XYZ file of C-alpha atoms in Angstrom:
713
model
C -14.920 -43.068 -41.875
C -11.599 -41.063 -40.286
C -11.666 -40.833 -36.016
C -11.513 -36.553 -37.689
C -14.802 -37.394 -39.314
C -16.657 -39.060 -36.081
C -15.437 -35.913 -33.973
C -17.100 -33.590 -36.344
C -19.973 -35.433 -36.971
C -20.574 -35.230 -33.014
C -24.680 -33.750 -33.374
C -25.595 -30.627 -32.050
C -29.516 -31.458 -30.978
C -30.621 -29.719 -27.182
C -32.447 -33.188 -26.181
C -28.630 -34.664 -26.722
C -27.729 -31.996 -24.195
C -26.438 -32.698 -20.627
C -27.247 -29.513 -18.563
C -30.721 -28.006 -18.165
C -32.600 -24.940 -19.493
C -32.241 -21.517 -17.018
C -34.732 -23.149 -14.686
C -35.891 -21.626 -11.423
C -36.018 -24.735 -8.726
C -37.478 -24.677 -5.408
C -36.233 -27.435 -3.329
C -38.509 -29.828 -3.601
C -38.783 -29.631 -6.860
C -35.206 -30.282 -7.321
C -34.493 -32.628 -4.777
C -37.261 -34.092 -6.748
C -36.260 -33.943 -9.425
C -32.604 -35.666 -8.702
C -34.212 -38.552 -7.442
C -36.025 -39.010 -10.807
C -32.949 -39.428 -12.624
C -31.600 -42.148 -10.246
C -28.840 -39.625 -8.490
C -29.004 -42.359 -5.178
C -24.862 -42.997 -5.523
C -22.298 -42.425 -7.172
C -21.148 -45.035 -10.425
C -18.349 -44.162 -13.386
C -15.192 -44.674 -14.654
C -11.722 -44.014 -12.482
C -11.323 -47.463 -11.613
C -14.597 -47.868 -9.278
C -17.054 -46.146 -7.424
C -17.911 -42.891 -6.640
C -17.163 -42.115 -3.015
C -19.748 -39.414 -2.851
C -20.913 -38.904 1.155
C -23.756 -40.663 1.864
C -26.452 -37.750 2.846
C -26.268 -35.735 6.348
C -22.538 -37.770 6.823
C -20.416 -35.783 9.206
C -16.771 -33.418 8.032
C -15.514 -36.307 10.359
C -16.502 -39.944 9.036
C -15.860 -38.294 5.536
C -12.174 -37.511 6.400
C -11.404 -41.666 5.523
C -12.123 -41.406 1.943
C -10.138 -38.854 1.501
C -7.174 -39.773 3.833
C -5.432 -42.395 1.659
C -5.027 -45.664 4.667
C -1.447 -46.397 4.108
C -0.149 -44.267 2.062
C 2.156 -42.345 3.937
C 4.319 -40.652 1.664
C 2.976 -40.541 -1.980
C 6.579 -41.641 -3.479
C 6.901 -43.952 -6.978
C 7.562 -46.639 -4.627
C 4.873 -47.082 -2.166
C 2.535 -48.585 -3.881
C -0.455 -48.000 -1.438
C -0.466 -44.575 -2.510
C -1.360 -46.047 -5.904
C -5.320 -46.302 -5.317
C -5.276 -41.955 -4.564
C -2.997 -41.107 -7.152
C -2.835 -40.621 -10.891
C 0.795 -43.869 -11.176
C 3.139 -43.670 -13.929
C 1.272 -45.800 -16.168
C -2.395 -43.737 -15.885
C -1.098 -40.891 -17.044
C 0.734 -42.950 -19.845
C -2.837 -44.710 -20.900
C -4.528 -40.877 -20.720
C -1.659 -39.464 -23.350
C -1.978 -42.312 -25.231
C -6.589 -42.413 -25.260
C -6.420 -38.340 -26.493
C -3.194 -39.040 -28.650
C -5.921 -41.391 -30.410
C -8.513 -39.425 -30.055
C -7.057 -36.321 -31.367
C -5.987 -38.655 -34.982
C -4.931 -35.855 -37.143
C -5.813 -32.691 -34.707
C -2.344 -30.980 -33.712
C -2.045 -29.636 -30.411
C -0.642 -30.079 -26.416
C -1.735 -31.654 -23.617
C -1.098 -31.482 -20.460
C -1.988 -33.551 -16.840
C -1.890 -32.436 -13.366
C -2.782 -34.393 -9.695
C -5.246 -33.115 -7.262
C -3.024 -30.697 -5.808
C -1.547 -28.897 -8.705
C 1.402 -30.885 -9.791
C 1.857 -31.179 -13.926
C 2.631 -34.668 -13.990
C 2.833 -34.784 -18.649
C 3.003 -32.207 -21.066
C 3.191 -33.437 -24.672
C 2.145 -32.273 -27.691
C 1.738 -33.253 -31.582
C 2.667 -29.588 -32.030
C 4.920 -26.253 -30.809
C 4.058 -25.826 -26.926
C 5.465 -22.704 -27.225
C 3.167 -21.599 -30.148
C 0.659 -19.052 -29.437
C -2.861 -19.349 -28.117
C -4.608 -15.876 -28.926
C -6.541 -15.965 -25.366
C -9.828 -13.791 -26.930
C -14.061 -14.316 -25.904
C -15.208 -13.486 -29.731
C -17.584 -10.708 -28.876
C -18.466 -8.556 -31.326
C -17.309 -5.225 -31.977
C -14.555 -6.767 -30.161
C -13.424 -5.901 -26.670
C -10.484 -4.565 -26.101
C -7.593 -4.726 -22.115
C -7.267 -7.389 -20.196
C -6.445 -10.585 -20.953
C -7.959 -9.645 -23.974
C -6.301 -10.415 -27.607
C -2.945 -11.763 -25.741
C -1.255 -15.246 -26.848
C -0.384 -17.243 -24.439
C 1.865 -20.334 -25.683
C -0.518 -24.276 -26.135
C 1.487 -25.623 -22.809
C 0.139 -22.959 -20.449
C -3.454 -23.028 -21.783
C -3.601 -26.847 -21.711
C -2.085 -26.891 -18.029
C -4.973 -24.147 -17.742
C -7.432 -26.531 -17.805
C -6.181 -29.194 -16.149
C -5.654 -27.384 -13.295
C -9.448 -25.999 -13.883
C -10.434 -29.439 -14.571
C -8.508 -30.713 -10.887
C -8.842 -27.898 -8.314
C -13.481 -27.307 -9.356
C -13.903 -31.016 -8.014
C -14.440 -32.836 -4.764
C -15.902 -36.733 -4.375
C -19.402 -34.480 -4.385
C -18.645 -32.881 -7.832
C -16.925 -32.819 -10.577
C -16.466 -29.726 -12.402
C -15.057 -29.299 -16.207
C -13.820 -26.033 -17.826
C -17.564 -25.942 -19.743
C -19.028 -25.352 -16.045
C -16.240 -23.091 -15.813
C -17.899 -21.282 -18.463
C -21.175 -21.071 -17.515
C -20.534 -19.890 -13.819
C -18.599 -17.009 -14.304
C -20.401 -15.055 -16.555
C -22.754 -11.692 -17.057
C -25.731 -13.417 -16.433
C -26.635 -16.842 -15.613
C -27.384 -18.338 -17.179
C -25.906 -16.564 -19.903
C -27.913 -14.393 -22.912
C -30.680 -14.736 -19.867
C -30.483 -11.135 -19.569
C -32.349 -10.765 -17.048
C -30.472 -13.141 -14.305
C -27.710 -12.456 -11.323
C -23.858 -12.594 -12.800
C -22.640 -16.080 -12.958
C -22.090 -17.253 -8.405
C -18.551 -18.241 -9.334
C -18.161 -14.631 -11.257
C -14.166 -13.746 -10.898
C -13.010 -16.903 -10.131
C -11.234 -17.164 -13.188
C -8.536 -15.295 -11.202
C -7.287 -16.789 -8.637
C -4.801 -19.868 -8.520
C -2.609 -17.430 -10.181
C 0.554 -17.468 -11.643
C 1.789 -15.346 -9.244
C 1.268 -15.079 -4.579
C 2.126 -16.079 -1.608
C -0.020 -18.405 -1.372
C -0.006 -20.735 -4.149
C 3.497 -22.046 -4.912
C 6.139 -22.049 -8.473
C 7.504 -25.302 -9.612
C 10.715 -24.711 -7.677
C 8.994 -23.659 -3.543
C 9.390 -28.092 -2.869
C 8.746 -30.930 -5.234
C 5.213 -31.697 -4.744
C 3.297 -30.124 -1.790
C 0.623 -27.292 -3.625
C -1.440 -25.875 -4.300
C 0.345 -25.374 -7.385
C -0.124 -22.295 -10.061
C -1.672 -21.684 -12.565
C -0.347 -19.576 -15.955
C -3.658 -18.289 -16.805
C -6.281 -18.929 -13.279
C -8.981 -20.811 -14.420
C -9.869 -21.956 -17.779
C -13.474 -21.656 -18.394
C -12.394 -23.169 -22.326
C -13.875 -26.002 -22.105
C -11.639 -28.783 -22.826
C -10.376 -29.406 -19.024
C -11.823 -32.185 -16.458
C -10.802 -33.467 -13.612
C -9.694 -37.065 -12.955
C -11.250 -39.602 -10.612
C -9.625 -43.278 -9.919
C -12.523 -45.127 -6.730
C -14.255 -41.757 -7.075
C -11.524 -40.311 -5.736
C -10.444 -36.844 -7.858
C -6.857 -37.284 -8.492
C -6.388 -34.902 -11.123
C -6.690 -33.031 -15.003
C -6.903 -33.528 -17.894
C -6.350 -30.120 -20.642
C -6.277 -29.881 -24.438
C -5.937 -26.675 -27.095
C -5.614 -27.578 -30.675
C -2.893 -25.750 -32.605
C -4.973 -23.460 -34.674
C -7.857 -22.940 -31.531
C -8.566 -20.054 -29.500
C -8.671 -20.324 -25.484
C -11.778 -18.650 -24.733
C -15.520 -19.884 -23.345
C -18.494 -20.681 -25.111
C -21.110 -17.458 -24.409
C -23.973 -19.915 -25.783
C -24.928 -23.046 -23.478
C -28.295 -23.442 -25.029
C -26.342 -25.719 -28.134
C -24.252 -28.555 -27.688
C -20.963 -27.612 -29.115
C -18.914 -30.155 -30.989
C -15.659 -29.091 -29.635
C -12.552 -30.406 -31.132
C -10.805 -30.325 -27.828
C -13.304 -31.126 -25.524
C -13.696 -34.132 -27.207
C -10.376 -35.340 -27.352
C -9.801 -34.114 -23.979
C -13.069 -36.603 -22.852
C -11.464 -39.527 -25.054
C -8.130 -38.758 -23.208
C -10.060 -39.196 -19.634
C -11.653 -42.511 -20.114
C -10.966 -45.149 -17.517
C -10.649 -41.936 -14.813
C -13.894 -40.031 -15.752
C -16.081 -38.145 -13.213
C -18.659 -40.567 -11.495
C -21.465 -39.774 -13.150
C -24.002 -39.513 -10.672
C -21.457 -36.412 -9.846
C -20.763 -34.564 -13.103
C -21.993 -30.526 -12.968
C -25.142 -31.427 -15.484
C -26.920 -32.860 -12.344
C -26.058 -30.574 -9.946
C -27.677 -27.227 -8.939
C -25.999 -23.726 -8.994
C -28.596 -22.859 -6.690
C -31.512 -22.697 -9.528
C -30.998 -24.600 -13.124
C -28.416 -26.748 -13.829
C -25.248 -26.549 -14.067
C -23.568 -27.989 -17.711
C -20.008 -30.408 -17.091
C -19.846 -31.425 -21.541
C -21.409 -31.907 -24.527
C -20.135 -34.948 -26.069
C -19.855 -38.864 -25.790
C -16.072 -38.899 -27.171
C -15.025 -40.774 -29.419
C -13.812 -44.939 -28.976
C -10.293 -45.442 -27.919
C -8.285 -48.298 -27.613
C -5.023 -46.703 -25.251
C -3.374 -48.059 -27.929
C -1.277 -45.505 -29.343
C 2.272 -45.079 -29.384
C 3.951 -41.648 -27.450
C 7.015 -40.006 -29.042
C 10.117 -39.328 -26.115
C 10.621 -36.464 -27.549
C 7.080 -34.989 -27.808
C 7.276 -34.353 -24.158
C 7.505 -30.631 -24.076
C 8.945 -28.347 -21.837
C 6.462 -25.638 -20.161
C 8.439 -22.551 -18.811
C 7.542 -22.649 -14.834
C 5.338 -25.417 -15.300
C 7.144 -28.754 -16.373
C 10.790 -29.696 -17.388
C 10.637 -33.521 -19.046
C 13.433 -35.843 -18.359
C 16.855 -35.644 -20.988
C 16.380 -39.542 -21.635
C 14.144 -41.769 -24.135
C 12.287 -43.600 -22.307
C 8.756 -42.500 -22.256
C 7.697 -43.443 -18.265
C 11.230 -40.999 -17.371
C 9.176 -38.019 -18.761
C 6.317 -38.515 -16.873
C 5.375 -37.620 -13.165
C 3.267 -39.871 -10.761
C 1.120 -37.901 -8.873
C 1.526 -37.127 -5.246
C -1.854 -38.391 -3.478
C -4.123 -35.682 -1.436
C -4.472 -35.415 1.775
C 0.356 -37.482 2.249
C 2.130 -34.378 4.079
C 4.225 -34.339 0.901
C 0.507 -32.918 -1.065
C 1.676 -29.787 0.904
C -1.991 -30.805 3.018
C -2.638 -33.371 5.528
C -5.013 -33.796 8.558
C -4.475 -32.043 11.571
C -3.044 -33.061 14.141
C -3.157 -32.508 18.353
C 0.113 -30.558 17.642
C -1.389 -27.785 15.547
C -3.923 -26.001 16.980
C -4.246 -24.817 21.367
C -7.637 -26.242 21.498
C -8.189 -29.850 20.261
C -12.015 -29.996 18.399
C -10.679 -29.173 15.466
C -8.272 -31.991 15.180
C -10.994 -33.729 16.981
C -13.042 -33.235 13.759
C -10.613 -34.595 11.434
C -9.886 -31.049 10.259
C -7.086 -30.357 7.349
C -4.095 -28.071 7.174
C -2.104 -26.764 4.372
C 2.021 -28.381 5.316
C 4.909 -26.165 5.462
C 7.220 -28.376 2.570
C 7.729 -31.515 0.521
C 9.078 -33.437 3.032
C 8.231 -36.861 1.196
C 7.050 -38.349 4.373
C 9.741 -37.165 6.878
C 8.774 -36.542 10.264
C 11.423 -35.104 11.389
C 11.941 -31.070 11.477
C 9.437 -28.560 10.489
C 8.021 -29.733 7.438
C 5.887 -31.106 8.610
C 4.366 -27.553 10.342
C 1.426 -26.087 9.795
C 1.373 -23.824 7.144
C -0.655 -21.308 8.578
C -0.590 -22.026 12.114
C -2.936 -19.756 14.417
C -0.708 -16.284 15.236
C -1.179 -13.502 16.571
C -1.451 -10.396 13.725
C 2.361 -9.412 13.543
C 1.117 -5.036 14.337
C -0.521 -3.440 16.578
C -3.503 -2.027 16.254
C -3.914 1.252 19.001
C -6.536 2.775 20.642
C -6.002 4.783 23.357
C -3.797 2.439 25.470
C -5.306 -0.269 24.038
C -3.539 -2.972 20.935
C -7.162 -4.102 19.301
C -5.535 -6.607 16.895
C -6.008 -10.112 16.937
C -4.700 -12.469 18.882
C -3.871 -16.200 18.175
C -6.201 -17.585 20.119
C -8.752 -15.626 18.349
C -7.974 -17.032 15.571
C -8.112 -20.660 16.597
C -11.558 -20.065 18.274
C -13.019 -18.571 14.860
C -11.784 -20.627 12.643
C -13.051 -23.639 15.082
C -16.298 -21.440 14.384
C -16.413 -21.239 11.147
C -15.491 -24.765 11.446
C -18.143 -26.242 13.179
C -20.979 -23.788 11.087
C -19.099 -25.907 7.793
C -19.888 -29.560 10.059
C -23.886 -28.743 9.843
C -24.103 -26.927 6.917
C -25.796 -28.704 4.023
C -23.661 -28.161 0.655
C -25.627 -26.426 -2.564
C -22.739 -27.736 -5.625
C -22.229 -32.123 -4.125
C -24.361 -34.520 -4.560
C -25.869 -36.466 -2.743
C -28.174 -34.133 -1.634
C -27.788 -32.702 2.022
C -23.737 -33.921 2.233
C -22.238 -31.172 4.411
C -20.466 -28.624 3.562
C -16.024 -28.737 2.535
C -14.505 -25.248 2.802
C -11.451 -23.523 3.498
C -11.703 -21.121 5.581
C -9.042 -18.096 6.024
C -8.470 -15.510 8.700
C -6.168 -12.097 7.683
C -4.620 -9.061 9.067
C -5.480 -5.600 7.810
C -2.163 -5.360 6.054
C -3.147 -8.796 4.144
C -0.986 -11.006 6.522
C -2.194 -14.954 6.859
C -3.307 -15.631 10.340
C -5.140 -18.981 10.232
C -5.887 -20.998 7.120
C -8.129 -24.865 7.997
C -10.311 -26.908 5.430
C -12.956 -29.649 5.278
C -11.382 -33.137 4.419
C -12.862 -33.046 0.777
C -13.047 -29.162 -0.116
C -11.826 -28.300 -3.617
C -8.866 -26.703 -3.681
C -9.692 -23.820 -5.776
C -10.799 -23.275 -2.457
C -7.729 -22.243 -0.828
C -6.894 -20.150 -2.885
C -9.924 -17.581 -2.622
C -10.824 -17.921 0.517
C -7.899 -16.219 1.177
C -8.327 -13.400 -1.706
C -11.911 -12.887 -0.220
C -10.944 -12.682 3.309
C -7.925 -9.835 1.879
C -10.604 -8.190 -0.487
C -13.296 -7.977 2.933
C -10.456 -6.093 5.132
C -8.654 -4.257 1.838
C -11.487 -2.763 0.905
C -12.846 -1.817 4.139
C -9.310 -0.378 5.035
C -8.663 3.157 5.142
C -6.200 3.556 2.670
C -3.718 5.986 2.401
C -3.434 7.790 -1.200
C -0.701 5.536 -3.440
C -3.031 2.724 -1.967
C -6.390 4.564 -2.762
C -5.364 5.374 -6.699
C -3.963 1.753 -7.135
C -0.800 3.469 -8.852
C 2.750 5.231 -8.076
C 1.851 8.597 -7.376
C 5.349 10.271 -8.335
C 5.366 8.317 -11.857
C 1.911 7.924 -12.668
C 2.039 4.758 -13.925
C 0.947 1.589 -13.123
C -2.581 0.471 -13.960
C -5.601 2.838 -14.675
C -7.419 2.379 -11.142
C -8.404 6.220 -10.957
C -10.882 5.573 -12.934
C -12.316 3.445 -10.899
C -11.242 4.958 -7.446
C -12.856 8.435 -8.737
C -15.654 8.224 -9.963
C -18.661 11.035 -9.350
C -21.015 8.557 -9.386
C -20.259 6.547 -7.320
C -18.513 8.460 -4.525
C -20.319 7.013 -1.772
C -18.034 4.038 -2.064
C -15.212 4.758 -4.147
C -13.289 6.905 -0.892
C -11.960 4.158 1.094
C -11.748 5.766 3.803
C -12.860 3.173 6.356
C -15.793 4.355 6.993
C -17.547 1.703 4.860
C -17.955 -2.352 5.647
C -17.560 -4.116 2.445
C -18.565 -7.661 2.684
C -17.158 -9.737 -0.631
C -21.109 -9.547 -1.749
C -21.427 -6.526 -1.549
C -17.801 -4.958 -3.020
C -18.686 -7.388 -5.360
C -21.807 -5.979 -6.422
C -19.843 -2.853 -7.025
C -18.059 -4.846 -9.305
C -20.354 -6.106 -12.415
C -20.832 -4.695 -15.889
C -24.575 -4.011 -14.669
C -25.464 -2.241 -11.595
C -27.361 -3.295 -9.631
C -26.957 -6.959 -10.583
C -28.727 -8.113 -12.521
C -31.118 -6.105 -14.906
C -29.566 -5.756 -18.409
C -28.906 -1.523 -16.797
C -27.086 1.526 -18.491
C -25.276 1.975 -15.900
C -21.879 0.338 -14.865
C -21.120 -0.689 -11.554
C -17.654 1.232 -10.224
C -15.299 -1.672 -10.213
C -16.791 -2.966 -13.244
C -15.714 -2.242 -16.475
C -18.240 -0.989 -19.437
C -20.352 -4.176 -20.731
C -19.663 -3.338 -24.628
C -15.368 -3.358 -23.550
C -16.284 -6.175 -20.447
C -15.264 -9.650 -21.395
C -14.036 -12.810 -18.482
C -10.581 -11.646 -19.867
C -11.131 -8.086 -19.149
C -13.451 -7.173 -16.229
C -12.338 -3.597 -15.095
C -10.408 -3.146 -10.969
C -9.817 -6.911 -10.041
C -7.750 -7.604 -13.198
C -6.601 -5.150 -13.611
C -4.180 -5.197 -10.402
C -3.026 -8.685 -12.059
C -2.884 -8.273 -16.004
C 0.651 -6.864 -15.362
C 2.238 -9.547 -13.335
C -0.171 -11.785 -15.351
C 0.947 -10.998 -18.414
C 5.110 -10.465 -18.129
C 5.085 -14.377 -16.403
C 3.283 -15.528 -19.425
C 6.112 -13.949 -21.650
C 8.744 -14.976 -20.147
C 11.568 -17.772 -21.205
C 13.182 -18.665 -17.857
C 11.265 -18.263 -14.414
C 14.379 -17.306 -11.719
C 12.744 -16.796 -8.330
C 8.963 -16.480 -7.540
C 6.570 -14.160 -8.053
C 5.046 -13.732 -4.362
C 3.259 -11.076 -4.742
C 0.346 -10.370 -7.355
C 1.089 -6.482 -5.899
C 0.671 -4.360 -9.670
C 3.603 -3.111 -11.669
C 3.750 -0.564 -14.227
C 5.837 -1.493 -17.515
C 8.424 -1.896 -16.859
C 8.412 -4.124 -13.762
C 8.768 -1.747 -10.694
C 6.041 -2.203 -8.383
C 3.175 0.907 -8.498
C 3.353 2.140 -5.021
C 5.604 2.553 -2.363
C 4.349 -0.041 -0.104
C 2.933 -3.415 -0.899
C -0.252 -4.053 -0.968
C -2.068 -6.594 1.397
C -3.646 -7.842 -1.552
C -0.993 -10.408 -2.708
C -3.114 -13.209 -4.238
C -5.442 -10.610 -5.932
C -8.985 -9.340 -5.676
C -11.542 -11.996 -5.278
C -15.434 -9.990 -5.938
C -17.633 -12.833 -5.358
C -19.903 -14.217 -1.860
C -17.729 -15.031 1.000
C -15.515 -13.034 2.716
C -16.268 -9.693 5.780
C -14.625 -7.743 7.867
C -13.126 -8.783 11.410
C -13.963 -5.632 13.592
C -13.631 -4.363 17.503
C -14.759 -2.252 19.216
C -12.363 0.016 20.542
C -12.793 1.918 24.551
C -15.920 4.387 22.658
C -17.585 0.876 20.966
C -16.882 2.617 17.976
C -15.790 -0.737 15.274
C -12.184 -0.483 14.349
C -10.861 -2.765 12.155
C -9.242 -5.723 12.736
C -8.598 -8.137 10.264
C -10.515 -10.312 7.392
C -12.839 -13.433 6.911
C -13.232 -15.623 3.903
C -14.603 -18.947 2.967
C -15.058 -20.672 -0.370
C -16.043 -23.896 -1.298
C -19.596 -25.533 -1.796
C -21.844 -21.993 -3.030
C -21.513 -18.755 -2.203
C -24.534 -18.688 0.204
C -22.732 -21.123 2.310
C -19.260 -19.175 1.625
C -21.503 -16.000 3.237
C -23.080 -18.249 6.229
C -20.301 -19.849 7.593
C -17.805 -16.671 7.420
C -20.835 -14.450 8.207
C -21.880 -16.861 11.628
C -18.718 -17.985 12.515
C -17.938 -14.468 13.148
C -20.816 -14.098 15.187
C -20.436 -17.170 16.976
C -16.873 -16.447 18.133
C -18.271 -13.207 19.793
C -21.299 -14.975 21.437
C -18.609 -17.462 22.630
C -17.114 -14.334 24.678
C -14.837 -12.676 21.923
C -15.299 -9.499 21.080
C -14.386 -9.335 17.921
C -17.793 -9.099 15.805
C -18.844 -7.858 13.068
C -20.503 -4.197 12.657
C -23.288 -3.412 14.612
C -26.379 -2.483 11.780
C -28.217 0.801 10.789
C -30.818 -0.265 12.602
C -28.973 -1.335 16.042
C -29.923 0.418 19.083
C -27.260 3.042 20.336
C -25.627 2.303 17.218
C -21.987 4.995 18.250
C -21.492 7.544 16.251
C -18.483 6.834 13.824
C -19.441 3.622 13.432
C -19.108 1.879 10.160
C -21.752 1.920 7.498
C -22.415 -1.687 6.194
C -22.459 -1.481 2.781
C -26.295 -2.673 2.249
C -26.905 0.765 3.994
C -26.177 2.511 1.220
C -27.942 3.271 -1.846
C -26.645 4.035 -5.549
C -28.700 3.691 -9.254
C -32.353 3.646 -6.369
C -30.636 -0.132 -5.027
C -28.582 -1.272 -1.762
C -26.159 -3.559 -2.302
C -26.236 -6.810 -0.073
C -24.406 -7.276 3.206
C -24.809 -10.951 3.570
C -26.953 -13.961 2.057
C -27.523 -16.671 3.829
C -29.725 -20.452 2.287
C -32.295 -22.007 2.842
C -32.906 -24.630 4.965
C -28.996 -24.275 5.908
C -28.181 -27.062 7.939
C -29.151 -30.695 8.279
C -29.324 -31.111 11.808
C -32.236 -28.487 12.439
C -35.273 -26.242 10.492
C -33.858 -23.442 11.560
C -34.623 -20.515 8.984
C -33.190 -16.834 8.448
C -30.355 -17.703 10.438
C -28.427 -14.527 9.951
C -31.020 -11.843 10.481
C -30.594 -9.477 12.864
C -27.268 -9.638 13.181
């Protein structure tokens, strides 16, 4: 029997499915189920047992588990770094196992480290050969990225980055996990359920933007960009060593498509997933933290439909098969196999773009005491002098004034520091949703922006998944931007002179939702509230005949053709992936027309794209008359969408309670509510439905029995 026969004889049986059916679980039932399954410690591959946090462990105590002890630079010559990164021999082993598992199946492999550096692209076919992007819906969907052709290497890199970026020491997600949580219902096919919990996350980590870095922007510092955002196509997995995520592996077959799994209830014999999972042997995610062991706020998630095939790791690699991937990877010109493989950079050293905070990073010492992490400006390979080690997004004041009478209402640096600190404090107390063991502390990234989208501060907990760095910023900007009073070009999001650019007029001129599409600054949109209007079914959940005003109708909707969110950046994505060279860097995802000219005369304050799932809120300050004036936005992304909501919502409220004047807009039933106060989106009814402004989780804290912690604010 050939290896190809083994691959295609994977049996489709529901009882072999690692994920569970779509069952609603209570907290008690979920706990009992996980305990019954023996999820009490982390075992698995990657050179050691898992390292998830003990129940109730604080973020400060967890820092040592993700900080490379004794490794200061991440240089190839420093052996102390090896337990925390992919070495050349590790990458070579992974590729050999993948080639062996693939047999006669042609395709392209990509291996990345935790912060998105592409360590190798190896192709047994043509890495520049085109793969079609398709959701395979019938009849076919058009628009967005549907039907576009993309290089094999780009698809493989996107899969590998997805596995690395969505995972942490407490959860391991694959591209199959991603497929489950970005579709129109959760579970897909269960028509009266709400959309996937991370609906829209696929359009993050984009090949444009001002936070995610291009290959030319420092040699190893991340987070790096993905050619296609996050992938939902099975065949991408995280890679672990000693229970810590160190990277990801992705594989795309030459005759395949870049797609998703519309039916999670069967067990697929997907060759790409089988080959990628086999390649990861010895570096696979600890079993206890894989997606199929984690609840997505109800049903369990998925991880893989395969056990892979046996591999020895004795395949031969052809040095000439290491393939250039424009903008992401360039092999050496020598014929030594090792020279084509880049060494991984350990997360947590300065060269990775992330490090533990120091006393010079913040005016307040509490974030340093809590072992917060910050982003670094550039890769300095451990050199302590100069400004390379500086906090890339140290708290600062908004550069532009927001005047009201004689007052300047803009956010100032000390307020940004307090806001980050208060949000971090909530995270430190909170109970994570997508992390094992149960009662682990929440791990997130926190971002604050002003009304022009300028980044005023970013801070992370030690083991937050990398994807949340970009997503938290997207959420902060989205909540602010949708709440802002926009000028005519911004409101239409097209060039009003040439009438070119993304056709956003259909989203902003919807007469059935005129109360929410005016963008006149009278409505406070949370990311949750805005996102509810960006679903193909409105309200989110039942398959109603009504489409949200910022979404395409379901007949022409797919995760590759969503609506306003994608229309704003599709031109950028398509123009980037079609280039034959990369000169310079795309520092904005602002809309383009067909000639590549910016579609608006002023840069939109959403330079890394919109995001449409919960965790972001606009920030206001009362003027002399007590009316709330928009001054910025806060966004959170990490261990659960309700947790993201709670941290950003309570972080802002607790900053107010500490003595700051920044706040949420007043709720509709607030006493003495002044005339002209912005209305929260939850006070506006459309189609007999009101969108929620915030939704906080049950039993949210590990240190108290409080419930309903966001009520009445």
